[in-house]
C-alpha cells in the first residue's frame, strides 16, 4: 500500500509534517488522514483544461475539501 503525501490545503490533510517523508529540498511533507481516497480524471468535457494543464495533470482527489480562510490561502 502506498503512503499518501498531499500538497493540497485540504481539511483532510494532516496538520503535522510527516516523520517518514520529506521533499528533496528539505521542505516537510504532509500525509492524508483518510483511510482511502478516490483519484479520478478531472471533468473536462471540452478538453480546455487538458489543453492548458496537460494530460499529466488531469488526476484529482474526489475527497478534496479546500480549507477556507487564511490557512487555506498559504498555497502550501
Ligand atoms: S482528501 Fe485528497 S486532497 Fe484531501 S488531503 Fe487527502 S489526498 Fe489530499
mmCIF file of N, CA and C and ligand atoms in Angstrom, residues 4 6 8 10 12-13 32 34 37 61 63-65, ligand 1:
data_model
loop_
_atom_site.group_PDB
_atom_site.id
_atom_site.type_symbol
_atom_site.label_atom_id
_atom_site.label_comp_id
_atom_site.label_asym_id
_atom_site.label_seq_id
_atom_site.Cartn_x
_atom_site.Cartn_y
_atom_site.Cartn_z
ATOM 1 N N UNK A 4 0.381 8.119 1.291
ATOM 2 C CA UNK A 4 -0.210 9.200 0.517
ATOM 3 C C UNK A 4 0.252 10.548 1.050
ATOM 4 N N UNK A 6 0.262 14.620 0.356
ATOM 5 C CA UNK A 6 -0.601 15.556 -0.352
ATOM 6 C C UNK A 6 -0.132 16.994 -0.128
ATOM 7 N N UNK A 8 -2.119 19.625 -1.111
ATOM 8 C CA UNK A 8 -3.285 20.498 -1.175
ATOM 9 C C UNK A 8 -3.633 21.050 0.214
ATOM 10 N N UNK A 10 -6.106 21.107 2.241
ATOM 11 C CA UNK A 10 -7.353 20.335 2.337
ATOM 12 C C UNK A 10 -7.668 20.049 3.805
ATOM 13 N N UNK A 12 -8.644 17.417 5.080
ATOM 14 C CA UNK A 12 -8.260 16.053 5.445
ATOM 15 C C UNK A 12 -6.753 15.848 5.527
ATOM 16 N N UNK A 13 -5.988 16.874 5.267
ATOM 17 C CA UNK A 13 -4.537 16.733 5.318
ATOM 18 C C UNK A 13 -4.050 16.894 6.750
ATOM 19 N N UNK A 32 -2.206 12.428 4.093
ATOM 20 C CA UNK A 32 -3.667 12.473 4.137
ATOM 21 C C UNK A 32 -4.123 11.668 5.353
ATOM 22 N N UNK A 34 -7.219 10.397 5.754
ATOM 23 C CA UNK A 34 -8.304 9.457 5.440
ATOM 24 C C UNK A 34 -7.760 8.044 5.241
ATOM 25 N N UNK A 37 -8.711 7.293 -0.451
ATOM 26 C CA UNK A 37 -9.182 8.399 -1.276
ATOM 27 C C UNK A 37 -9.509 7.852 -2.655
ATOM 28 N N UNK A 61 -8.183 14.377 -6.604
ATOM 29 C CA UNK A 61 -8.756 13.640 -5.487
ATOM 30 C C UNK A 61 -10.209 14.089 -5.319
ATOM 31 N N UNK A 63 -12.106 13.582 -2.858
ATOM 32 C CA UNK A 63 -12.420 13.920 -1.464
ATOM 33 C C UNK A 63 -11.816 15.255 -1.039
ATOM 34 N N UNK A 64 -11.217 15.951 -1.959
ATOM 35 C CA UNK A 64 -10.596 17.245 -1.648
ATOM 36 C C UNK A 64 -11.636 18.235 -1.118
ATOM 37 N N UNK A 65 -11.359 18.786 0.084
ATOM 38 C CA UNK A 65 -12.207 19.829 0.663
ATOM 39 C C UNK A 65 -11.309 20.995 1.029
HETATM 40 S S1 LIG B 1 -8.583 14.038 0.845
HETATM 41 FE FE1 LIG B 1 -7.418 14.158 -1.057
HETATM 42 S S2 LIG B 1 -6.915 16.330 -1.272
HETATM 43 FE FE2 LIG B 1 -7.500 15.985 0.849
HETATM 44 S S3 LIG B 1 -5.606 15.578 1.975
HETATM 45 FE FE3 LIG B 1 -6.440 13.606 1.344
HETATM 46 S S4 LIG B 1 -5.437 13.176 -0.620
HETATM 47 FE FE4 LIG B 1 -5.183 15.370 -0.213
#
